[in-house]
mmCIF file of C-alpha atoms in Angstrom:
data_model
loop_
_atom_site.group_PDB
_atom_site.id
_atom_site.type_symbol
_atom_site.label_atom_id
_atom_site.label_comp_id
_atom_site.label_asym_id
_atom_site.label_seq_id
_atom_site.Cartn_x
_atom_site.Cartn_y
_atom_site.Cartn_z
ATOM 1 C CA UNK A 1092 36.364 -76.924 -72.212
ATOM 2 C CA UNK A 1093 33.998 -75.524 -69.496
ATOM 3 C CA UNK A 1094 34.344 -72.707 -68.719
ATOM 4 C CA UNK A 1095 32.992 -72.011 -65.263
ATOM 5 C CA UNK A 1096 30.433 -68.670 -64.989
ATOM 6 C CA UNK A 1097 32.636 -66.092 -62.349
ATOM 7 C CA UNK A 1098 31.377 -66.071 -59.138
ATOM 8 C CA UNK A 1099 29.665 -63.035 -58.556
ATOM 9 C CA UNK A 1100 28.910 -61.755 -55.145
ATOM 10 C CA UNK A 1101 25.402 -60.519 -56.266
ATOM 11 C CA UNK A 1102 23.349 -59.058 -53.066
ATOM 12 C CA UNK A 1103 20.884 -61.730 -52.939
ATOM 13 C CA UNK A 1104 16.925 -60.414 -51.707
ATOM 14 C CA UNK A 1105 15.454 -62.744 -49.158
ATOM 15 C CA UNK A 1106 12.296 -62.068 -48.500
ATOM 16 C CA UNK A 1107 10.525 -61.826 -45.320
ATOM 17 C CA UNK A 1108 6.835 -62.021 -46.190
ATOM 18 C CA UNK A 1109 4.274 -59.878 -46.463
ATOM 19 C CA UNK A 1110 4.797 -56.809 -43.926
ATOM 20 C CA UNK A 1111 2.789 -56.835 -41.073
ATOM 21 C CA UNK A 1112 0.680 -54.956 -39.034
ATOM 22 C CA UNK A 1113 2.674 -52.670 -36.093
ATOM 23 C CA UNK A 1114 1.863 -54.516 -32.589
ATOM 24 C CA UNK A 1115 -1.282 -53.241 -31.172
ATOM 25 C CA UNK A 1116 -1.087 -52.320 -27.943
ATOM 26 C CA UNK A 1117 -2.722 -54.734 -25.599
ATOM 27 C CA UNK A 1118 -4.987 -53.592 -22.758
ATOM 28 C CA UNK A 1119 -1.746 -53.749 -20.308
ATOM 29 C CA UNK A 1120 0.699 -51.791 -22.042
ATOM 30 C CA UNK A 1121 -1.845 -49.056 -23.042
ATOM 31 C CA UNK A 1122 -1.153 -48.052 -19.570
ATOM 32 C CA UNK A 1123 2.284 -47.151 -19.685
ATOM 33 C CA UNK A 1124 2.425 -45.386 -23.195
ATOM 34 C CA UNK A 1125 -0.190 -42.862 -22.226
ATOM 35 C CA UNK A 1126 1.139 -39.397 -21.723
ATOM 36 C CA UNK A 1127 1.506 -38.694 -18.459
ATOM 37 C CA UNK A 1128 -0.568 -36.458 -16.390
ATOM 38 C CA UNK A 1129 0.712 -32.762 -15.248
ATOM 39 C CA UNK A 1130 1.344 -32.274 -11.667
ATOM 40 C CA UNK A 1131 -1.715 -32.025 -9.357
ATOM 41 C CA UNK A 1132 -2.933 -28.123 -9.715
ATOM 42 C CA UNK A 1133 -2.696 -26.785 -6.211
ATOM 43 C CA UNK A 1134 -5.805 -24.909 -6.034
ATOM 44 C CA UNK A 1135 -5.667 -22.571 -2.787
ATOM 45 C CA UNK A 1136 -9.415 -22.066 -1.396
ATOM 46 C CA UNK A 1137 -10.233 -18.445 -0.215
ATOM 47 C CA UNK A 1138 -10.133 -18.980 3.373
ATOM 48 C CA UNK A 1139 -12.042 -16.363 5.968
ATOM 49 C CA UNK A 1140 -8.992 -14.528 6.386
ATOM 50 C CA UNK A 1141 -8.247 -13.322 2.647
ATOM 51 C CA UNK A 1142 -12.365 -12.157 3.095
ATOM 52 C CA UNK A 1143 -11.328 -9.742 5.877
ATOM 53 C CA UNK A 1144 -8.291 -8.250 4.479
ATOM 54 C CA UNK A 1145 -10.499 -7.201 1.340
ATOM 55 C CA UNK A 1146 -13.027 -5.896 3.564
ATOM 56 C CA UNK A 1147 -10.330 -3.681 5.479
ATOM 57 C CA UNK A 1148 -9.007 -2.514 2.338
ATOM 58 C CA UNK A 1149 -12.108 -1.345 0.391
ATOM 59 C CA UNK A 1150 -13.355 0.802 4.286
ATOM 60 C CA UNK A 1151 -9.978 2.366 4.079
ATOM 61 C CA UNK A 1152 -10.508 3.751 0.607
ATOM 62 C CA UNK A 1153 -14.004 5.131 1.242
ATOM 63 C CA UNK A 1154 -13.049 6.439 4.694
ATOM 64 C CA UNK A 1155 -9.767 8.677 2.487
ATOM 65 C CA UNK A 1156 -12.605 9.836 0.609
ATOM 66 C CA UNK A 1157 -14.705 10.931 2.880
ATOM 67 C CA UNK A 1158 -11.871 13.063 4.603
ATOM 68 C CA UNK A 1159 -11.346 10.746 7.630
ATOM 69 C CA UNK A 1160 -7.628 9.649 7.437
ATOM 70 C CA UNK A 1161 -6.774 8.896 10.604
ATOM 71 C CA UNK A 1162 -9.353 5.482 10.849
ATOM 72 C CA UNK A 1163 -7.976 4.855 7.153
ATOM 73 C CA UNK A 1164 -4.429 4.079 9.024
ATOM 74 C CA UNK A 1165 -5.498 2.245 11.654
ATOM 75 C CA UNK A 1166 -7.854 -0.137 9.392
ATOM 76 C CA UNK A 1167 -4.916 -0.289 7.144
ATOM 77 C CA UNK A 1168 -1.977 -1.059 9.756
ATOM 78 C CA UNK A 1169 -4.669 -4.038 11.538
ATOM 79 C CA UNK A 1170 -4.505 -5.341 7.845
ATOM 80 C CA UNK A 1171 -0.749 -5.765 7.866
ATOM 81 C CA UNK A 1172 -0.715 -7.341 11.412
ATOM 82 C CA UNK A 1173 -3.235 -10.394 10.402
ATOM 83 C CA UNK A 1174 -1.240 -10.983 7.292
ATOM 84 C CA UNK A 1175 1.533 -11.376 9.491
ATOM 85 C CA UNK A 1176 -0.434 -13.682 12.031
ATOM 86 C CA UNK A 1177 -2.024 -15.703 9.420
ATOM 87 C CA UNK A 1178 0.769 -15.783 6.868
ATOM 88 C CA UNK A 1179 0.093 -14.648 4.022
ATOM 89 C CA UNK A 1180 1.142 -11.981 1.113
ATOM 90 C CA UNK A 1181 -0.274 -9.136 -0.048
ATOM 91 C CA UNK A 1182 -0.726 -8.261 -3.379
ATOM 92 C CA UNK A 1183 1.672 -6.102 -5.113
ATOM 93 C CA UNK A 1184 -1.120 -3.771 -6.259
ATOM 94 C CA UNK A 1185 -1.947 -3.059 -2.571
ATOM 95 C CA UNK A 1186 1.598 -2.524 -1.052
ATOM 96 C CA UNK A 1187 1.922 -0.065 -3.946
ATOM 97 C CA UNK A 1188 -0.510 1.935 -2.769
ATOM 98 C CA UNK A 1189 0.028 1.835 0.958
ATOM 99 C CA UNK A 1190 2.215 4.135 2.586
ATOM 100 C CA UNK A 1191 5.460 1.820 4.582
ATOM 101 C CA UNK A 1192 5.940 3.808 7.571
ATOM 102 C CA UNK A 1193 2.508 5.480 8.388
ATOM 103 C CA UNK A 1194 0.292 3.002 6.218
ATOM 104 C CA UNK A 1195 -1.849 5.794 4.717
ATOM 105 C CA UNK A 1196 -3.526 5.281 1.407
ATOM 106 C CA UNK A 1197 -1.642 6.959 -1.533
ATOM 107 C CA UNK A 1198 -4.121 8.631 -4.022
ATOM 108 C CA UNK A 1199 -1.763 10.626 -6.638
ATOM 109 C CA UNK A 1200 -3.175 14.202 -6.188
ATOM 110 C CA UNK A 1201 -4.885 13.480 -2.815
ATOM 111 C CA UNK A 1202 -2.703 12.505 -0.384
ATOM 112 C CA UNK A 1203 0.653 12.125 -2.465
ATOM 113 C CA UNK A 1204 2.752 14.120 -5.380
ATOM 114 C CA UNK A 1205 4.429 12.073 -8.294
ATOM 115 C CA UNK A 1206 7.397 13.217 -10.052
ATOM 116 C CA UNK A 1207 9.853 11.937 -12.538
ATOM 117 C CA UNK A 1208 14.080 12.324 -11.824
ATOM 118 C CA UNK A 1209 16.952 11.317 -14.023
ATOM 119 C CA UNK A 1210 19.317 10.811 -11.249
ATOM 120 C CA UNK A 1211 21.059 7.595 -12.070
ATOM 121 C CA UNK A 1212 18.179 6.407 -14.162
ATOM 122 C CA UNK A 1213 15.166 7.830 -15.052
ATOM 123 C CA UNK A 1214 12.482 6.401 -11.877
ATOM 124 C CA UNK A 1215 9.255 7.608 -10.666
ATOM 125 C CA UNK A 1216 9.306 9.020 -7.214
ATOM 126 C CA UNK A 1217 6.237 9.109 -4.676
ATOM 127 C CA UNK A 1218 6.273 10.976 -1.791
ATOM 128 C CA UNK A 1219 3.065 10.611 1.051
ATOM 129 C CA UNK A 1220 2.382 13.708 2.307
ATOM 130 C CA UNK A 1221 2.103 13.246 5.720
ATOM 131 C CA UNK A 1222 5.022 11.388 7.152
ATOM 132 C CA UNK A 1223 7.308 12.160 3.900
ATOM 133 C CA UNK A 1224 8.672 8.668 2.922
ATOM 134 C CA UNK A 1225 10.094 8.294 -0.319
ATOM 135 C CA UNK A 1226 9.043 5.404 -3.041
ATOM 136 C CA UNK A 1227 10.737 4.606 -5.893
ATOM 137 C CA UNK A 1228 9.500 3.160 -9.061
ATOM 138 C CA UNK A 1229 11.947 1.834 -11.985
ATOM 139 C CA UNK A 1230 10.467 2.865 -15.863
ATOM 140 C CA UNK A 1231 10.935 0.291 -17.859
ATOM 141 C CA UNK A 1232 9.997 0.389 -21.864
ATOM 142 C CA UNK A 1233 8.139 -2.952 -22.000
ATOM 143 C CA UNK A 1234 6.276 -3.715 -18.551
ATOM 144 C CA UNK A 1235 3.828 -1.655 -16.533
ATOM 145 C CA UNK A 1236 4.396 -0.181 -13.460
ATOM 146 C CA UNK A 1237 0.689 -0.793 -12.340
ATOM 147 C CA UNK B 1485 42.390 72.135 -55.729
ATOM 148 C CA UNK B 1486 39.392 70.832 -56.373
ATOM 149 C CA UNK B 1487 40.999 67.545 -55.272
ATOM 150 C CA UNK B 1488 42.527 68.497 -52.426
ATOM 151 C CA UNK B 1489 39.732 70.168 -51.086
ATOM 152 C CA UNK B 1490 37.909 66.294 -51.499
ATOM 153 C CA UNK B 1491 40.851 64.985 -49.631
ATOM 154 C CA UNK B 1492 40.843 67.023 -46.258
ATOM 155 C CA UNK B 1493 36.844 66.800 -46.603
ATOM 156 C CA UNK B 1494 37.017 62.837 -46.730
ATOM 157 C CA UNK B 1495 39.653 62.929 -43.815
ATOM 158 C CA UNK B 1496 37.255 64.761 -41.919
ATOM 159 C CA UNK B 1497 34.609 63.096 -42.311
ATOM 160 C CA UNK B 1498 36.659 59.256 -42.142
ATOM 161 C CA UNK B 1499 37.689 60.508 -38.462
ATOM 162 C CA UNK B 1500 34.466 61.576 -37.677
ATOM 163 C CA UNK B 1501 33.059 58.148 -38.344
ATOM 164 C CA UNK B 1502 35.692 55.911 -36.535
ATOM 165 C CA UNK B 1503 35.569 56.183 -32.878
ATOM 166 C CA UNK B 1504 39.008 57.851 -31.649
ATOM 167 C CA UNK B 1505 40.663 56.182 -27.956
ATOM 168 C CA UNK B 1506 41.885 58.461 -25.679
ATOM 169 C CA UNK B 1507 45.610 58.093 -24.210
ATOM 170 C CA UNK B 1508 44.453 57.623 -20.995
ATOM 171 C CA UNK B 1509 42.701 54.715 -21.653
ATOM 172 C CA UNK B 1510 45.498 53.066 -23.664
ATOM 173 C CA UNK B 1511 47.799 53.507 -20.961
ATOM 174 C CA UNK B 1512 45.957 52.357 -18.727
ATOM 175 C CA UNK B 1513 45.326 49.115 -20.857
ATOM 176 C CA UNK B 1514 48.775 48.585 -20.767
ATOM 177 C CA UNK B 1515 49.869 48.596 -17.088
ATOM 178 C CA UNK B 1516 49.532 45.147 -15.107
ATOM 179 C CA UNK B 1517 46.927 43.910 -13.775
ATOM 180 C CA UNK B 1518 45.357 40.530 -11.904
ATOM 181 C CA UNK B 1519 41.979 38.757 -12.503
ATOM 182 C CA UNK B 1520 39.919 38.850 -9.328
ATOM 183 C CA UNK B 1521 38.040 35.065 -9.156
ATOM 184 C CA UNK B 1522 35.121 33.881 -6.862
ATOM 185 C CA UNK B 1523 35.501 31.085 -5.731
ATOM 186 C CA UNK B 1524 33.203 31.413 -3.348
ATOM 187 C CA UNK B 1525 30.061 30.200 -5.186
ATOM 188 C CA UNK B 1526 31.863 26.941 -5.663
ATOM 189 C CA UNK B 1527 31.963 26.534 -2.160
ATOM 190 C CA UNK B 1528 28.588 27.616 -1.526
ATOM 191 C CA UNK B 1529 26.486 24.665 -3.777
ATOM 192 C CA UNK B 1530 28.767 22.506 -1.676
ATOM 193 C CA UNK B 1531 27.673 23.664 1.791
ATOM 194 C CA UNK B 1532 24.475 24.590 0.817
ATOM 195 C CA UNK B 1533 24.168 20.580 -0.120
ATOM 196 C CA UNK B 1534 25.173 19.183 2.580
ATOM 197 C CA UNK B 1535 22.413 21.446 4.601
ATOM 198 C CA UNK B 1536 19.499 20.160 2.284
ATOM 199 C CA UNK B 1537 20.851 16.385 2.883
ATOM 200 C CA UNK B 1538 20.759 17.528 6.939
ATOM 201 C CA UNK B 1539 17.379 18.638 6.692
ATOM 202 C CA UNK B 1540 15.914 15.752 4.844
ATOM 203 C CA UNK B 1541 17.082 13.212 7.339
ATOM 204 C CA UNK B 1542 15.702 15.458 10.436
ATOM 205 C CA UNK B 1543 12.224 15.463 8.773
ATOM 206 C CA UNK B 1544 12.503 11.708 7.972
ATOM 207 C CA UNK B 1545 13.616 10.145 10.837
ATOM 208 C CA UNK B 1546 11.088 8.251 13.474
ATOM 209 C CA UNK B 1547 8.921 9.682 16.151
ATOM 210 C CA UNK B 1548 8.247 7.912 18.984
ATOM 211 C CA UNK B 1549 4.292 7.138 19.972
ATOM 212 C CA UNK B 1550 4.496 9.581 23.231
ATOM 213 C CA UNK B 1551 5.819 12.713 20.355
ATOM 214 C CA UNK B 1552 2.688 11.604 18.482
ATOM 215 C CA UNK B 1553 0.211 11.573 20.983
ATOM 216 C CA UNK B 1554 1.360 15.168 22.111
ATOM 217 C CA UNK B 1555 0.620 16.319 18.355
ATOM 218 C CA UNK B 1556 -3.043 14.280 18.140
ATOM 219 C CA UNK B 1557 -1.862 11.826 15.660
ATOM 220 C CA UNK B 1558 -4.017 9.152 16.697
ATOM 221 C CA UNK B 1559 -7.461 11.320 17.653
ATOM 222 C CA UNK B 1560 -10.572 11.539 15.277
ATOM 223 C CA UNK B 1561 -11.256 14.899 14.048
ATOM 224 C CA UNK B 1562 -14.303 16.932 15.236
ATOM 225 C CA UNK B 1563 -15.983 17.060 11.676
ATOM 226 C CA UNK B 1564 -16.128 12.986 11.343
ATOM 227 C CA UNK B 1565 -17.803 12.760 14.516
ATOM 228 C CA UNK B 1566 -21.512 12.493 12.626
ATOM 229 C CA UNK B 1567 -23.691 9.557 12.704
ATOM 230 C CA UNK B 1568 -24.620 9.605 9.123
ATOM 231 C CA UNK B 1569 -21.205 9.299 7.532
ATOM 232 C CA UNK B 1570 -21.026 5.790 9.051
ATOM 233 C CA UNK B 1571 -23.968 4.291 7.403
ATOM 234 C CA UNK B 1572 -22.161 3.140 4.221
ATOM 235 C CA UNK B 1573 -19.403 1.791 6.177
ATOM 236 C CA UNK B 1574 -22.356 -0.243 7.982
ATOM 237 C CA UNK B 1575 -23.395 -1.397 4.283
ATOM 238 C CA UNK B 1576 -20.152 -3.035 3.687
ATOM 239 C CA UNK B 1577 -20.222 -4.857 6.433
ATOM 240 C CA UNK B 1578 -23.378 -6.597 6.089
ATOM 241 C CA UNK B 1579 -22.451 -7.683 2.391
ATOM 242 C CA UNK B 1580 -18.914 -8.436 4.333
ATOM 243 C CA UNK B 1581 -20.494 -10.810 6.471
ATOM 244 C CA UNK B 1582 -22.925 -12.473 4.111
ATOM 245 C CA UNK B 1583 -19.986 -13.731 2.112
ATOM 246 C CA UNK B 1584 -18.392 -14.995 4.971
ATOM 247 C CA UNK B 1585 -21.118 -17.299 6.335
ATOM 248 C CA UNK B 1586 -22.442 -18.606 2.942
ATOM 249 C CA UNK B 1587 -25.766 -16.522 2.751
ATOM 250 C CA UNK B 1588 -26.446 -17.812 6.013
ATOM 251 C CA UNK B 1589 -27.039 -21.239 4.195
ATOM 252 C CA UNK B 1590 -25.998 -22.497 7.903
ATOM 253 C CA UNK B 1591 -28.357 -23.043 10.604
ATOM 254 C CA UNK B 1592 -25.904 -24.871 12.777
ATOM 255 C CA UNK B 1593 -25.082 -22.659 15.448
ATOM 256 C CA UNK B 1594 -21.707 -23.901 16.205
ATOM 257 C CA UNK B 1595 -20.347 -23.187 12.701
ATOM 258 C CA UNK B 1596 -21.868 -19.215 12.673
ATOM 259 C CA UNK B 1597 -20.721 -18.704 16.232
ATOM 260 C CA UNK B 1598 -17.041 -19.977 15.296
ATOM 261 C CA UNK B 1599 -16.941 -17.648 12.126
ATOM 262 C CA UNK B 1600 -17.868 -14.772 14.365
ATOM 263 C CA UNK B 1601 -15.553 -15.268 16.335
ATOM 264 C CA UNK B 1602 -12.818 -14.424 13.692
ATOM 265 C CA UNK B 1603 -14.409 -11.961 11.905
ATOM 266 C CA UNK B 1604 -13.453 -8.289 12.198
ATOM 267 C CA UNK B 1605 -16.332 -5.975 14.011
ATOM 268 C CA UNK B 1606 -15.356 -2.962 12.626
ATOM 269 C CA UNK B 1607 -18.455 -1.448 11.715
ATOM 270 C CA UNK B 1608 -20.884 -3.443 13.306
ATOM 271 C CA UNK B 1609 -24.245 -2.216 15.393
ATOM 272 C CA UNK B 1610 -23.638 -2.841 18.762
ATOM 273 C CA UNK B 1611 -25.979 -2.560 22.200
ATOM 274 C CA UNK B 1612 -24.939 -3.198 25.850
ATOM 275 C CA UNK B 1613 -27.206 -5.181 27.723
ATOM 276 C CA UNK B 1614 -25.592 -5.740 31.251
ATOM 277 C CA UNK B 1615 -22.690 -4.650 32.708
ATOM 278 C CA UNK B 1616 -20.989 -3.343 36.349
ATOM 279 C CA UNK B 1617 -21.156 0.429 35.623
ATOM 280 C CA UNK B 1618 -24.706 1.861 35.342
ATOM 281 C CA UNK B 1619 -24.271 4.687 32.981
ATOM 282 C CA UNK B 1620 -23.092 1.891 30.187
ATOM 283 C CA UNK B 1621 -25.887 0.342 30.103
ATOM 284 C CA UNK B 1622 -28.388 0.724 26.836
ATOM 285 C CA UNK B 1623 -25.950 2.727 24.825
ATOM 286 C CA UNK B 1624 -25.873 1.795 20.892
ATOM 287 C CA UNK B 1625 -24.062 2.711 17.782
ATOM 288 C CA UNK B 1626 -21.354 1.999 15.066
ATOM 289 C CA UNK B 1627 -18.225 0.389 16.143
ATOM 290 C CA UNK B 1628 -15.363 2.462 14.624
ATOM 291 C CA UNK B 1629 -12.014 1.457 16.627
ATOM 292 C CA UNK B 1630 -11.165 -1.826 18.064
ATOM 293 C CA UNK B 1631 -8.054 -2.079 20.881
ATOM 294 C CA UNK B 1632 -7.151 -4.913 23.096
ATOM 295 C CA UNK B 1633 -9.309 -3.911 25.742
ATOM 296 C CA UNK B 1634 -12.145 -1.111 24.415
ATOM 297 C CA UNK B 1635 -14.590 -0.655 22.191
ATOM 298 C CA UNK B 1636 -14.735 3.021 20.556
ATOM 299 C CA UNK B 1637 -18.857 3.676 19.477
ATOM 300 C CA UNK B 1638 -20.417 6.685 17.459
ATOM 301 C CA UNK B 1639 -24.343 7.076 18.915
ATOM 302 C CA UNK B 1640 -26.976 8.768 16.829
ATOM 303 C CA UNK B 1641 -26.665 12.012 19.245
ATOM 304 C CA UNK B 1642 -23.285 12.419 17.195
ATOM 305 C CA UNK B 1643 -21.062 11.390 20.739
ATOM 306 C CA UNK B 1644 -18.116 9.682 20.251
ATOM 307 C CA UNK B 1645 -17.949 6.751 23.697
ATOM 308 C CA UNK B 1646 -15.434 4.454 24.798
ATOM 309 C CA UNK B 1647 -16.676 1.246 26.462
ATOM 310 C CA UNK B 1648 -14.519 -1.279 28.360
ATOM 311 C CA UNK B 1649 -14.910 -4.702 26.931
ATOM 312 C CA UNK B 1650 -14.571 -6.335 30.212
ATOM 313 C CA UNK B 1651 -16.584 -4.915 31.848
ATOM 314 C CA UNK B 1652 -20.052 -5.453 30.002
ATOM 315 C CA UNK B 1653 -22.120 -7.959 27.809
ATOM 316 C CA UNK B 1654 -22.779 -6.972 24.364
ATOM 317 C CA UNK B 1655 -25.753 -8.039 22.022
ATOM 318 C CA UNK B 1656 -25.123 -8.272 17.500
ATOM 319 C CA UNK B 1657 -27.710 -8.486 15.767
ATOM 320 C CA UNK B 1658 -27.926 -8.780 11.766
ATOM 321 C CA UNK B 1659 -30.390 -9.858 9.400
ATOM 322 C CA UNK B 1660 -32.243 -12.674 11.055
ATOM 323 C CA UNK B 1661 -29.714 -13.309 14.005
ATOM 324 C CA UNK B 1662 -28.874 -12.247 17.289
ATOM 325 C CA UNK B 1663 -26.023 -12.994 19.362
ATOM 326 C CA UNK B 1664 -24.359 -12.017 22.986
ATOM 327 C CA UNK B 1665 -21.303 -11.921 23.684
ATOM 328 C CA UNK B 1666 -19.639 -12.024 26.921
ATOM 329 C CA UNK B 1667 -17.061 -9.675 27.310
ATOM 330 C CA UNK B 1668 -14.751 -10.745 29.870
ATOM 331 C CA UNK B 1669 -13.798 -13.526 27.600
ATOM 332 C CA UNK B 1670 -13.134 -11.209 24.508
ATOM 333 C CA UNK B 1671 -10.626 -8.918 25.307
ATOM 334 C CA UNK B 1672 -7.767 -10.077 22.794
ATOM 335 C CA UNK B 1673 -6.551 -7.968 20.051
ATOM 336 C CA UNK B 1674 -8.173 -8.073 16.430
ATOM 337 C CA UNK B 1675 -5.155 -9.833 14.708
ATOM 338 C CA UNK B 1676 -4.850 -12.459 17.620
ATOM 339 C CA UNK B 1677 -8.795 -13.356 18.164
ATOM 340 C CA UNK B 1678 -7.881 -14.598 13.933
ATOM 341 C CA UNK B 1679 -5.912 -17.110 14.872
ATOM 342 C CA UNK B 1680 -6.792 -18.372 18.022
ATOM 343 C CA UNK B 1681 -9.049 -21.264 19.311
ATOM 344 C CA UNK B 1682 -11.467 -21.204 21.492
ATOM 345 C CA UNK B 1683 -12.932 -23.862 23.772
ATOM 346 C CA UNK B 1684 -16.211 -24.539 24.298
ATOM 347 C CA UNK B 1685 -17.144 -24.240 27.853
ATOM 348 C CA UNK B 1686 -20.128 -25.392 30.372
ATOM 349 C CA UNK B 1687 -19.850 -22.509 32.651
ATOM 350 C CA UNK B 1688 -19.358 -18.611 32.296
ATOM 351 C CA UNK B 1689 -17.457 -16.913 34.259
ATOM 352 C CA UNK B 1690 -18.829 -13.368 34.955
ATOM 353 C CA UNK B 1691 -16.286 -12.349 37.404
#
């Protein structure tokens, strides 16, 4: 009697060769897998324009310090009419300093008086001296103010 | 009687201590009565707000450029008015306008006069050369003010002049160079001459 071996379903390993090597990139694809590059950097050249509105700015500080305030306004206010000509922004540490309505420079002690209120929240107030406008500064924990 | 005597002592001296009310006062206590209130401070800090919050906004509201010219808002003092308190503003120029022409790395002329043209003059040294009114002429100083139509010039006699740009012909000088400028064709304000082109042009016109 013969008795047949059961026919097993054993997984059967075929085997493909030795591995081999990942594809090289040719000299064509290199090309496309190469990270691409950021955007192009805009960089802005100082044109003559940003040169005078730093010149008007530092004669308007040594003019308040010499005592002459009224050519420290009218520097100050031809400043604001070429940014608007040319346009352009000023810097935030200059408009903080300037005075809106007269355009006087604010020196704490000099020509303006800090104090602190809790009306609301608690904010730093500014006053110029001359024409009386009122700035307002936020205090926040974590940033500066200056 | 020892005892008793200790008694009537101790009564004495118990209403001695304590503080006795007369009947007046207690009847008095007892009639009716009403509270008198004031009100009135309430409705003071209320009126007397509104008043501050009037005053503020008179103080902080706009004057107009005739009001300021009646106060002198827009005249130099009489202590500024000395020659020697310019001279550092004259420094900053010069640095000022050695950054703006490269060092003076230039020696085309076309390419200095255009930059000039832009610049601000503000404290520049100045001399008239030629011009229609006699008493102008040879008069040099520090250029403080610049308006559409006038030059305002500190001399070193301490005298504060105002010269019509139309008028006249004006000569720069600094460092090595020397310019003139013609005035009829530079009477534009100082935020316009910054952005506007000029033409170059084969004949002058003095009048």
């Amino acid at each position: 009697m013969n008795v047949d071996e059961p026919k097993t379903n054993t997984p059967t390993i075929t085997s493909t060769g030795p591995e081999k090597p990942p594809n090289k990139p040719t000299a064509k694809q290199s090309k496309k897998n190469e990270p691409k590059s950021s955007k192009k950097e805009k960089t802005a050249g100082i044109s003559d324009s940003n040169k005078t509105l730093n010149y008007l700015y530092q004669a308007s500080n040594l003019l308040t310090t010499q005592g002459n305030l009224v050519l420290a306004r009218h520097y100050n206010k031809s400043s604001k009419q070429i940014a608007l000509k040319t346009v352009q922004r000023l810097n935030k540490s200059i408009k903080r300093t300037t005075c809106k309505r007269c355009c006087a420079v604010l020196i704490p002690g000099i020509t303006s008086t800090n104090r602190i209120s809790d009306n609301r929240e608690s904010h730093l107030v500014t006053t110029c001296k001359h024409c009386k406008k009122v700035k307002r500064f936020p205090i926040k924990s974590d940033k500066n103010i200056q | 009687m020892t005892d008793d005597d200790n008694k009537k002592t101790f009564q004495d001296l118990f209403d001695m201590i304590i503080p006795k009310f007369n009947n007046e006062i207690i009847e008095d206590m007892e009639k009716p009565f009403t509270l008198l209130t004031n009100n009135t401070k309430a409705k003071e800090s209320k009126a007397s707000k509104r008043e501050q919050m009037r005053r503020i906004k008179l103080n902080t509201k706009k004057i107009g450029a005739t009001k300021k010219r009646d106060i002198n808002f827009f005249d130099i003092e009489y202590n500024n008015i000395v020659y020697d308190k310019y001279l550092p503003l004259h420094q900053l120029w010069l640095e000022y306008i050695k950054d703006l022409t490269n060092d003076l790395q230039n020696a085309n002329c076309q390419v200095l006069a255009s930059k000039i043209i832009k610049a601000d003059l503000q404290g520049a040294i100045i001399q008239v050369t030629r011009s229609k009114n006699p008493t102008y002429i040879g008069q040099k100083g520090i250029i403080i003010q610049e308006t559409e139509s006038t030059f305002k010039i500190i001399t070193q006699e301490n005298k504060l002049n105002v010269i019509l740009k139309e008028v006249c012909e004006f000569h720069l000088e600094f460092y090595n160079f020397s310019t003139t400028i013609y005035g009829k064709h530079f009477s534009f304000r100082n935020y316009e001459r910054a952005v506007k082109k000029f033409k170059s042009r084969v004949n002058i016109e003095l009048d």
